[in-house]
Structure formats: C-alpha cells, structure tokens
Coordinates of C-alpha atoms and ligand atoms in Angstrom, one line a residue:
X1 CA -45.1 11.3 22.3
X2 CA -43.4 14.2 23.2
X3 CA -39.9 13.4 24.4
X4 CA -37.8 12.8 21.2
X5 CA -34.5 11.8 21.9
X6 CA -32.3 12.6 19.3
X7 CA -30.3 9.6 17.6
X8 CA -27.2 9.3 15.1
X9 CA -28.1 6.1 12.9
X10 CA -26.4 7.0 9.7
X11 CA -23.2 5.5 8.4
X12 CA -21.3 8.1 9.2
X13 CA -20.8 10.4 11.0
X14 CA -22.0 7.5 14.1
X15 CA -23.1 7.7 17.9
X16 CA -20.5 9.2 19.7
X17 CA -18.5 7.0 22.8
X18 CA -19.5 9.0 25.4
X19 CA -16.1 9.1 27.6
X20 CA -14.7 10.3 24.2
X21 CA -16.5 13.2 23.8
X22 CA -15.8 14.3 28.1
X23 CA -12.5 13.6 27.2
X24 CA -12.4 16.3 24.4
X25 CA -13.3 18.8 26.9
X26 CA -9.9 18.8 28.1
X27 CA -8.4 19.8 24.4
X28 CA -7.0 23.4 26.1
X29 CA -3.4 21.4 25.2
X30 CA -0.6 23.1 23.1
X31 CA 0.6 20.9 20.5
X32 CA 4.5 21.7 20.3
X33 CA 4.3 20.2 24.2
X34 CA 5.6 17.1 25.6
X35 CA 1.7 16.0 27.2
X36 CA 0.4 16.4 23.1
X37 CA 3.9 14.6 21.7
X38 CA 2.8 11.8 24.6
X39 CA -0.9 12.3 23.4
X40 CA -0.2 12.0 19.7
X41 CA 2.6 9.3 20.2
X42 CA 0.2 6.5 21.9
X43 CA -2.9 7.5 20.1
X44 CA -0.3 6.6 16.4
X45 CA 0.5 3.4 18.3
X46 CA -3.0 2.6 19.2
X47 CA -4.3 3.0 15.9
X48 CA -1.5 0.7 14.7
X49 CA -2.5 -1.7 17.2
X50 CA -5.8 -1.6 15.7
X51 CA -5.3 -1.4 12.2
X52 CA -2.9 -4.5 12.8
X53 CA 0.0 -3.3 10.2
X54 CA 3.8 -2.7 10.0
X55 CA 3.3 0.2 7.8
X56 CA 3.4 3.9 8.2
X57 CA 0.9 5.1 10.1
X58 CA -0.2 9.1 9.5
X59 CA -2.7 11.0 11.2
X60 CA -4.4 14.3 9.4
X61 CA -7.2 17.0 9.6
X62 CA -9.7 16.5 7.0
X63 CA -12.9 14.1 6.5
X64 CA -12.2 10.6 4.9
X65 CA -11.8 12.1 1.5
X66 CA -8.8 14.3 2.1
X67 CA -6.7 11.3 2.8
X68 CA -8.1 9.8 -0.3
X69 CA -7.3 13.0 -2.4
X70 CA -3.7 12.5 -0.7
X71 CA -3.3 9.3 -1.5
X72 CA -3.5 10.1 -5.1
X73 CA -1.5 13.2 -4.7
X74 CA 1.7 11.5 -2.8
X75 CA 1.6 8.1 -4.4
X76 CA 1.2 9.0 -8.2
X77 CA 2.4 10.9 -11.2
X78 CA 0.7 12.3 -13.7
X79 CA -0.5 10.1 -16.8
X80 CA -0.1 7.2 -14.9
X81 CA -2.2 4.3 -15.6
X82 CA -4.8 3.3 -12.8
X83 CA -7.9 1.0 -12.2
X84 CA -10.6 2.2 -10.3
X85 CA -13.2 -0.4 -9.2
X86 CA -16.4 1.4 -8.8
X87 CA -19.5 -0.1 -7.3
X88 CA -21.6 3.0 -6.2
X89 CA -21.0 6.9 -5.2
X90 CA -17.6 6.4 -3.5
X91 CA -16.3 4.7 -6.1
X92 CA -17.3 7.4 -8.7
X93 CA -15.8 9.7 -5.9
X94 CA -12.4 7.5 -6.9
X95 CA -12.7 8.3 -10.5
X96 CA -12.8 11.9 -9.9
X97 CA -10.1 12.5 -7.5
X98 CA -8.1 10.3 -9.9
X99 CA -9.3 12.6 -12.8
X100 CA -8.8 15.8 -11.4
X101 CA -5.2 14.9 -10.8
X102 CA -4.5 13.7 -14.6
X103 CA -4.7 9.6 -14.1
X104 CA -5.2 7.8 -17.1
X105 CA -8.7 5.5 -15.6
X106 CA -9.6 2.6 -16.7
X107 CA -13.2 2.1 -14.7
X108 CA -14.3 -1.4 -13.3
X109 CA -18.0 -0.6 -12.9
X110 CA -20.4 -2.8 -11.0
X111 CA -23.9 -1.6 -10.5
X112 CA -25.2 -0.1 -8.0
X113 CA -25.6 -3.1 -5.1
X114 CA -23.5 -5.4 -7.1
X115 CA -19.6 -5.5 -6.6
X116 CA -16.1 -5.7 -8.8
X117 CA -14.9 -9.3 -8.5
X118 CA -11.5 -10.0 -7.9
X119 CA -11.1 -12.1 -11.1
X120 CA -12.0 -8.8 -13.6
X121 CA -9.3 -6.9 -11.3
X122 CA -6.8 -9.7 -12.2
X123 CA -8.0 -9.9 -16.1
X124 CA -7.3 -5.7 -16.2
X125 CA -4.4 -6.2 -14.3
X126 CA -2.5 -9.0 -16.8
X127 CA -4.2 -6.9 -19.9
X128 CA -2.3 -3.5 -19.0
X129 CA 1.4 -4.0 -16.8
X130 CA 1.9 -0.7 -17.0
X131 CA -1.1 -0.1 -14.3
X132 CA 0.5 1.9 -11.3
X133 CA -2.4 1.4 -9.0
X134 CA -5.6 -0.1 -7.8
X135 CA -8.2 1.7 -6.1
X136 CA -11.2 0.4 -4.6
X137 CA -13.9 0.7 -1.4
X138 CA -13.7 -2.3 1.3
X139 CA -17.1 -1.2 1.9
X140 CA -18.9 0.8 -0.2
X141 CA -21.1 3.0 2.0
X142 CA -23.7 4.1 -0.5
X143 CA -25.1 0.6 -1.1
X144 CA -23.7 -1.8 1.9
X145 CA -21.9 -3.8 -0.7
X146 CA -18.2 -5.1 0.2
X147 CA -15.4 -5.6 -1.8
X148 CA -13.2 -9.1 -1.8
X149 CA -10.5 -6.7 -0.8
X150 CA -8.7 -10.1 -0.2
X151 CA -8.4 -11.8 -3.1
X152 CA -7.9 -8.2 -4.9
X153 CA -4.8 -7.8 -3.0
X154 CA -2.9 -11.0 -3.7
X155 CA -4.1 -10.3 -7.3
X156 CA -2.4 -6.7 -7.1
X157 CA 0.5 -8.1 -4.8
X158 CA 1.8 -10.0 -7.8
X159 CA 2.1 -6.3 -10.3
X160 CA 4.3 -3.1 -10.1
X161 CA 0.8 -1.7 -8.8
X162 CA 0.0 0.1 -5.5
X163 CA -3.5 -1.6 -3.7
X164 CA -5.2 1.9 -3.0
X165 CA -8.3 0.7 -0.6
X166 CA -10.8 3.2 1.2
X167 CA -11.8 1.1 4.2
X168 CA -13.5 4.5 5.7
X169 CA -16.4 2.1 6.5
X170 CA -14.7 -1.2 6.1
X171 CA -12.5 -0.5 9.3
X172 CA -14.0 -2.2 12.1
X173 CA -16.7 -3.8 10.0
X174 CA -15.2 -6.7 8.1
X175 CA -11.4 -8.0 8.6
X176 CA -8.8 -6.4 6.8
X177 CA -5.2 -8.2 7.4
X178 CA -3.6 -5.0 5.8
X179 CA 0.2 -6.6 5.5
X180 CA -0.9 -10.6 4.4
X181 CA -3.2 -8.9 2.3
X182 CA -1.2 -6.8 0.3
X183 CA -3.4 -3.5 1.4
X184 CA -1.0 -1.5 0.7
X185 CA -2.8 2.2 1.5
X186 CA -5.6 2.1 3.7
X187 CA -7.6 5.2 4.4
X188 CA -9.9 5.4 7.2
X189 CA -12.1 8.2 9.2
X190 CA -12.9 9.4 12.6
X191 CA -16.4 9.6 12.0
X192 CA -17.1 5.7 11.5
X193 CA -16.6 2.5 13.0
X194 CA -14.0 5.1 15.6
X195 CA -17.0 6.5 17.1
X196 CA -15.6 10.0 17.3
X197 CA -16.9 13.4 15.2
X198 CA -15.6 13.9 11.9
X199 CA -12.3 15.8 11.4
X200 CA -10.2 13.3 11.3
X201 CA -8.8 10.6 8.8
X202 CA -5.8 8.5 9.1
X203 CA -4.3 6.3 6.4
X204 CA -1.9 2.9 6.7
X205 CA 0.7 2.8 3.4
X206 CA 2.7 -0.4 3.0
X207 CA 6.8 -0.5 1.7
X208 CA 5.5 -0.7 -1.5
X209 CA 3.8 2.7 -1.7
X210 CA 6.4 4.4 0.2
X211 CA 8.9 4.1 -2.6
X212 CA 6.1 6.0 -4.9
X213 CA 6.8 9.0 -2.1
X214 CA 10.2 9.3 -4.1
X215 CA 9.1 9.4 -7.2
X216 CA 5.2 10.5 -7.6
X217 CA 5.3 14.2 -9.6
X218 CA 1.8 15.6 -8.5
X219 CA 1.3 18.6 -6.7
X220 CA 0.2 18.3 -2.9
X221 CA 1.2 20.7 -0.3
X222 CA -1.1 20.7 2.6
X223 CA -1.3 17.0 2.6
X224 CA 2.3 16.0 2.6
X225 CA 3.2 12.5 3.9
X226 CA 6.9 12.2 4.0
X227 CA 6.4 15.6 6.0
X228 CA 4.1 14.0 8.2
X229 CA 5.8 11.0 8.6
X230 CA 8.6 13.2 9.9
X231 CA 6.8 15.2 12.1
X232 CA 5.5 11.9 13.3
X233 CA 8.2 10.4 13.7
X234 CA 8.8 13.5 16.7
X235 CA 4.9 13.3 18.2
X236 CA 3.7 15.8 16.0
X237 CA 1.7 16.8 13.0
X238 CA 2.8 19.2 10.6
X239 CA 0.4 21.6 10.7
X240 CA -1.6 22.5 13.9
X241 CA -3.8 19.7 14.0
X242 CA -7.6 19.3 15.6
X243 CA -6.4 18.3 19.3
X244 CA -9.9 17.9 20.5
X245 CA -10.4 14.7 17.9
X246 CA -7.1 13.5 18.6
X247 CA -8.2 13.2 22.3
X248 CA -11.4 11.7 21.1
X249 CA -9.3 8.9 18.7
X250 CA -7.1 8.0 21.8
X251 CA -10.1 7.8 24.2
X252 CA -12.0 5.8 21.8
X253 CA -9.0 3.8 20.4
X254 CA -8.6 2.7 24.3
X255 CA -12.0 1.3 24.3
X256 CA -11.6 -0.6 21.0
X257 CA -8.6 -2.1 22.4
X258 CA -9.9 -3.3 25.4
X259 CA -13.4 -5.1 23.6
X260 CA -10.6 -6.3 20.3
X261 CA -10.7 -5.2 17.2
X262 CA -12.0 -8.8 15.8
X263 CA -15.1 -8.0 18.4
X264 CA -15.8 -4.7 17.4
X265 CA -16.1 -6.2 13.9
X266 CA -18.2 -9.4 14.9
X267 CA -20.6 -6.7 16.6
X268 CA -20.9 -4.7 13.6
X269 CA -22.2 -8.1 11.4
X270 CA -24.3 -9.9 14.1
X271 CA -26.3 -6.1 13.8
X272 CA -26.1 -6.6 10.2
X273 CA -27.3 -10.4 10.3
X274 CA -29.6 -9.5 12.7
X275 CA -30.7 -6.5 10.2
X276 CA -31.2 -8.2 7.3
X277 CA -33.1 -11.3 9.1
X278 CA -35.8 -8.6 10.2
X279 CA -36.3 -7.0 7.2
X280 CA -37.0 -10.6 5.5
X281 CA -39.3 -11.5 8.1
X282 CA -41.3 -8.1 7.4
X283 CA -40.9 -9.1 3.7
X284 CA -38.7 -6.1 2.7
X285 CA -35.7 -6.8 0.0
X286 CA -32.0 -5.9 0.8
X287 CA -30.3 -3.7 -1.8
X288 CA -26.8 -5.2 -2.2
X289 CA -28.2 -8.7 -1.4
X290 CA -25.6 -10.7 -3.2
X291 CA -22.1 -9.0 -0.7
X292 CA -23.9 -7.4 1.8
X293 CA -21.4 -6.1 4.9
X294 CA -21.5 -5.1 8.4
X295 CA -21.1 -1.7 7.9
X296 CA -24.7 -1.2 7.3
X297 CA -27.7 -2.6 5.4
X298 CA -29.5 -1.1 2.8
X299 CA -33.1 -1.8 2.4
X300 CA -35.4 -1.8 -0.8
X301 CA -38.3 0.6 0.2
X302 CA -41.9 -1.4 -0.3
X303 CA -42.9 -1.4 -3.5
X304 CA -44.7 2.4 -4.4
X305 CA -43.3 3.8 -1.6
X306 CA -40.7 6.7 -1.8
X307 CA -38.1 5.5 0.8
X308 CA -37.6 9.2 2.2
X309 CA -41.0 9.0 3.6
X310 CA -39.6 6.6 5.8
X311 CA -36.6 8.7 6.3
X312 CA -38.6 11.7 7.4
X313 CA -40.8 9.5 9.4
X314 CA -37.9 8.4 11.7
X315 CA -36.9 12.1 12.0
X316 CA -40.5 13.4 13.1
X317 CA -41.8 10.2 15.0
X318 CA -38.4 9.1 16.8
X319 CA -36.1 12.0 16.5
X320 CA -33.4 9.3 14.5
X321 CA -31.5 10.5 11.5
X322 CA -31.5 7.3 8.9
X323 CA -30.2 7.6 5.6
X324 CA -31.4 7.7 2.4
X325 CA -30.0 6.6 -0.8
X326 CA -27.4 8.9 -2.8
X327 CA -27.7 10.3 -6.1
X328 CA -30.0 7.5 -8.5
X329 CA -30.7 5.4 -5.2
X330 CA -32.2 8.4 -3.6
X331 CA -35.7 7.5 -2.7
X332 CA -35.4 3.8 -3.3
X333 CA -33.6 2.4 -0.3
X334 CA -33.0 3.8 2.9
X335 CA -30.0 2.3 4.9
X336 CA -29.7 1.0 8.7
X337 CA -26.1 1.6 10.3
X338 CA -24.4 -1.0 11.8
X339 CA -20.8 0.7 12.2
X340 CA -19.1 2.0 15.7
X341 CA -21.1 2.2 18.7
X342 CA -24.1 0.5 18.1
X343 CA -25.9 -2.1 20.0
X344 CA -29.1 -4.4 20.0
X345 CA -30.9 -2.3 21.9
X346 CA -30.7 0.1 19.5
X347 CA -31.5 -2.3 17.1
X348 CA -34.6 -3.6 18.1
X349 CA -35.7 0.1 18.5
X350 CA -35.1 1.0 14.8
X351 CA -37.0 -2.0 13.5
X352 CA -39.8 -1.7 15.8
X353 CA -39.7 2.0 14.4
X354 CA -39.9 0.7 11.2
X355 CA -42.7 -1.3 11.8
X356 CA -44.8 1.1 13.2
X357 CA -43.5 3.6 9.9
X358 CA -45.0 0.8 7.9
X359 CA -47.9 0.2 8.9
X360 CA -49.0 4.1 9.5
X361 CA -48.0 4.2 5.6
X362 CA -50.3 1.5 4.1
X363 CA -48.0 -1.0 4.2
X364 CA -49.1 -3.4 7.1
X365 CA -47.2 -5.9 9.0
X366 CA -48.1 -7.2 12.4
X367 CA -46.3 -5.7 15.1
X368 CA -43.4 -7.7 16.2
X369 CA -42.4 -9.8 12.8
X370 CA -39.2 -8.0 12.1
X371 CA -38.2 -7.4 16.0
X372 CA -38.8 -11.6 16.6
X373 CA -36.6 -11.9 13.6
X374 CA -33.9 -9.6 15.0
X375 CA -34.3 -10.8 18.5
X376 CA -33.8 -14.6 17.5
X377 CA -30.6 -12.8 15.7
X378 CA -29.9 -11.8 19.0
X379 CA -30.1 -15.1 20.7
X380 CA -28.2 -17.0 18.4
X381 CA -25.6 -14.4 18.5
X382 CA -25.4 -14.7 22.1
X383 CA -25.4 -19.1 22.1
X384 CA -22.6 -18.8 20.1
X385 CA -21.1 -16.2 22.3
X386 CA -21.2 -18.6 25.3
X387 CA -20.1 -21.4 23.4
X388 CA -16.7 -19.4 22.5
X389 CA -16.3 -18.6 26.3
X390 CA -17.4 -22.5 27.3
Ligands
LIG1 C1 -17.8 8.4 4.7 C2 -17.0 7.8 3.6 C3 -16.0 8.5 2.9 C4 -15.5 9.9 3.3 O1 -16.4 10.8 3.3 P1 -16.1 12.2 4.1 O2 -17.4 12.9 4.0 O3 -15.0 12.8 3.3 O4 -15.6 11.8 5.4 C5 -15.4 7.9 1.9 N1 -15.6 6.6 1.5 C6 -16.6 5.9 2.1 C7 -16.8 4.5 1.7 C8 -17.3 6.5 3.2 O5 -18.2 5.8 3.8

C-alpha cells in the first residue's frame, strides 16, 4: 500500500470543487475594476439565490467566526440582554464572543449531543422581554446535533429580539427558509457545504436586524456592515478582499445552482442516513443520536477504545484526515463529514476503512457489514430518486 491519496473528510474545511479551485488561478484581477464589480455583483446574487432570502446579503474576509464576532459587534449594544443556546463547542464559542463584547447572557445549555428545544427558548423568551437577541447553531459541528432553528424562529419572530443563527454547517445541509422563518442573521463559510478553502464567510440579516445597524453602540471597525452594504451596493467590498475565494464562491455557487440547493441538501442527509445505517450495522453508537443532521455524523468510538486511534489510523493507512472530537469529546467520538462535495463513493470508502481500522484494533466485524448497510442506503436513496423523476 503505497500510494496514499490524500483526502479532506472533516467538516470543514471540505473537498474542494475542482473547476473552483482552476478557476482561482485566474485571481490576477484588480478589484476597483468593472470585470471584479461584474465578478463580485453575480457571485452577491448567486449566493442570494442560494441562501433563498430578501435580506442583505454581505460578503467578508475572515473564517466563519469573524462574521459571528460581527454580528454581535453591528447588531448590539453593550449590556444588552441576550440568550445564547449552547449545545457543544460552537455554542460556547457564542457565549464568548457575546462576553467579550459586554452582553448580559443568559446560557440555554444542552449537553454535549443533546440539543436546546424550542419550547425552553420560548419559556426564556416570555420570562425576560427585554431580551435583544437569540443566538444559536443550525448545526452544531462539534457533535452533529441540529437545532429546530424553525420553530425557534417563529418563537423569536413574536419578541423585540434579533434570531442570531450560525448556519456555517447548517447551509446546505438541512433547509433553512431564512425569511418564513424568521432567521433574521445567518452566518455562513466558504469552507463548508460551498466547497471552496476557507477565507471567506458571508452573512444574510433580515429588516429586523438592520434597524439594530442604527442604534447598536459596540465598537467594530474592520467588520462594518452598513459600510459594506454600501460598498456592495457599487460591486465592491470595503477593504481589498480575497479575489481568489471570491472566484472560487462564484464557480462553486454556479455549480450549486445548477444541481439546487434543496439537492445539495438531500445529498448531504442520504450520506448521513446512509452513515448512520452502517455504523448500526457494525454495532457502533451515534453521539448526537436523538437530532442527528446531515452535516456530519458523529460516532461513539467502541467501548475501550480511544477514538484518535482511529483518527490516526485513517491518516497512516488511507491518507484521510477525519475528525476527532473537541475539547471533553476528544477521544470519544470521531466524526464522518457529510457537508459539500461529497459522494457515495467516498462513502463506502470511509466505512470500508473503518472496518478494516476495526478489526486491525481488536475490535472485529466481518468485512462488509457496515458497507451492505451503507450500500442498501444507497439503493433506497436512488428508488426514491427514480420515483421523483417517474
Ligand atoms: C466551522 C464552524 C465555525 C467557524 O469556524 P471558523 O474556523 O472560524 O471558520 C463556526 N460554527 C460552526 C458550527 C462551524 O462548523
């Protein structure tokens, strides 16, 4: 076994859409030019498209928590009352950005695996009117657990307060009707479901929060959306942005358009189905079994068994990056991607990996239980498929 291919299968950052990354060789563009205002214009309205919202629409150079840090920033003053529903790491990353900018938070904590239901969100929500915002993770990356972002929404819809969701992995992975839902900031990330490297994050923000552009006290600079909206609003970005990604996005963008949105989702979840059917079959528990999403699947490692070894095993047999668990999780589950540019083929080569990790660990299974399991995923996937077209 000597050839190793190397292979991306972590939530983020994802494969890569190979005509997006050609495309980024041509990034020798100025961006005070018509061909970038062109560029930057259709790749805004693409992502629109996408997303599926009349909102604003801002585009800016950082990594998915930058747009997160600016939401706080542009939307809020300081003292204000928010609820933060946390259900693993990126939910604690909410409480600190919140924190650091002087919020006053009152924390919805789920464990680890387990989610926030809507109903304690509407219960804080009637117990304290003077809440200014919501905050919460469609899908919360560091377990595969997904938020009722839905019925959160209507809840929050009904107050004075802003619906902050990070949908960084929920984009592309689960619906998210932004407008009927009353999503009214959604932050995303190039290096996801968009198939692209990281650089990049992009953020929808409803009426509703835009007035809180007038009024919110805290200090931003940098990240500045009614200056960005403006320069938007002309085909630019404020600052010199990273034309390379912004290639990428549109490139990419152009190829979620043409499979639908809806299909790049329904891909992500038959993966996940199909993930979580194999690991049953090879007798292997699902973390966040009770709201697990599409984004990807985190798996209990066998009882005994330190779930890096199966981490480094994918590195040194296959040449695949998996993840691990983060902080507390670390070692106990490891976590199958689902998100972007995935397939079945890919799929079927990660379990089978697995099984072969297994086995040369003292766990045994017989070769073939979880791929059977993923492969009759597969073929129901593809009956139904038919039956759509039929
Ligand atoms: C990846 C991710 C982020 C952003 O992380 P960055 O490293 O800043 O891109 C935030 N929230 C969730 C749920 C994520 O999966």
């Amino acid at each position: 076994m000597y050839i190793k291919k190397q292979r991306l299968l972590t939530p983020g950052p994802t494969p890569l859409y190979p005509p997006a990354l050609h495309a980024m060789m041509d990034s020798d563009i100025h961006h005070r030019t018509e061909d970038f205002r062109n560029l930057y214009r259709s790749t805004l309205s693409a992502l629109r498209q996408v997303m599926g919202t009349q909102g604003e629409i801002l585009i800016m150079v950082a990594s998915g928590t930058g747009l997160m840090d600016a939401s706080v920033s542009n939307l809020f003053s300081k003292g204000d009352k928010v609820i933060v529903c946390s259900a693993g790491k990126f939910g604690e990353r909410w409480v600190e950005i919140a924190k650091a900018y002087g919020l006053d938070v009152t924390v919805l904590k789920a464990e680890y695996g387990d989610r926030v239901s809507p109903e304690r969100v509407a219960e804080a929500l009637a117990a304290e009117p003077a809440i200014k915002g919501v905050f919460v993770q469609a899908s919360e990356t560091s377990t595969g657990a997904v938020h009722n972002v839905e019925a959160m929404g209507k809840a929050v819809a009904k107050t004075d307060a802003i619906f902050v969701v990070d949908a960084i992995t929920g984009l592309g992975t689960m619906p998210l009707k932004i407008d009927e839902w009353g999503l009214d900031v959604v932050v995303g990330g190039s290096q996801k479901a968009f198939m692209i490297p990281p650089g990049i994050a992009f953020v929808s923000i409803s009426r509703k929060a835009w007035k809180r552009t007038e009024t919110a006290d805290l200090p931003h600079y940098y990240f500045d959306f009614k200056k960005e909206a403006k320069s938007a609003a002309n085909g630019e970005s404020s600052w010199t942005p990273n034309t390379s990604l912004i290639i990428a996005l549109n490139e990419a963008l152009k190829y979620v358009q043409s499979i639908g949105m809806d299909k790049l989702i329904a891909n992500a979840q038959q993966l996940a189905a199909a993930t979580r059917a194999a690991a049953a079959a090879l007798g292997l528990k699902l973390f966040a079994a009770a709201s697990p999403g599409g984004a990807v699947t985190s798996i209990c490692a066998p009882e005994g068994m330190d779930s890096g070894v199966i981490v480094k095993e994918f590195r040194n047999r296959f040449g695949a990056i998996i993840a691990n668990g983060q902080g507390s999780m670390k070692g106990r589950i490891f976590r199958i991607a689902h998100l972007g540019y995935f397939d079945f083929a890919d799929l079927f080569a990660v379990i089978a990996g697995l099984e072969i990790i297994l086995n040369a660990n003292g766990i045994p299974v017989k070769y073939g239980t979880g791929v059977a399991a993923a492969e009759q995923a597969y073929a129901e996937a593809a009956v139904e498929k038919r039956a759509l077209k039929a």
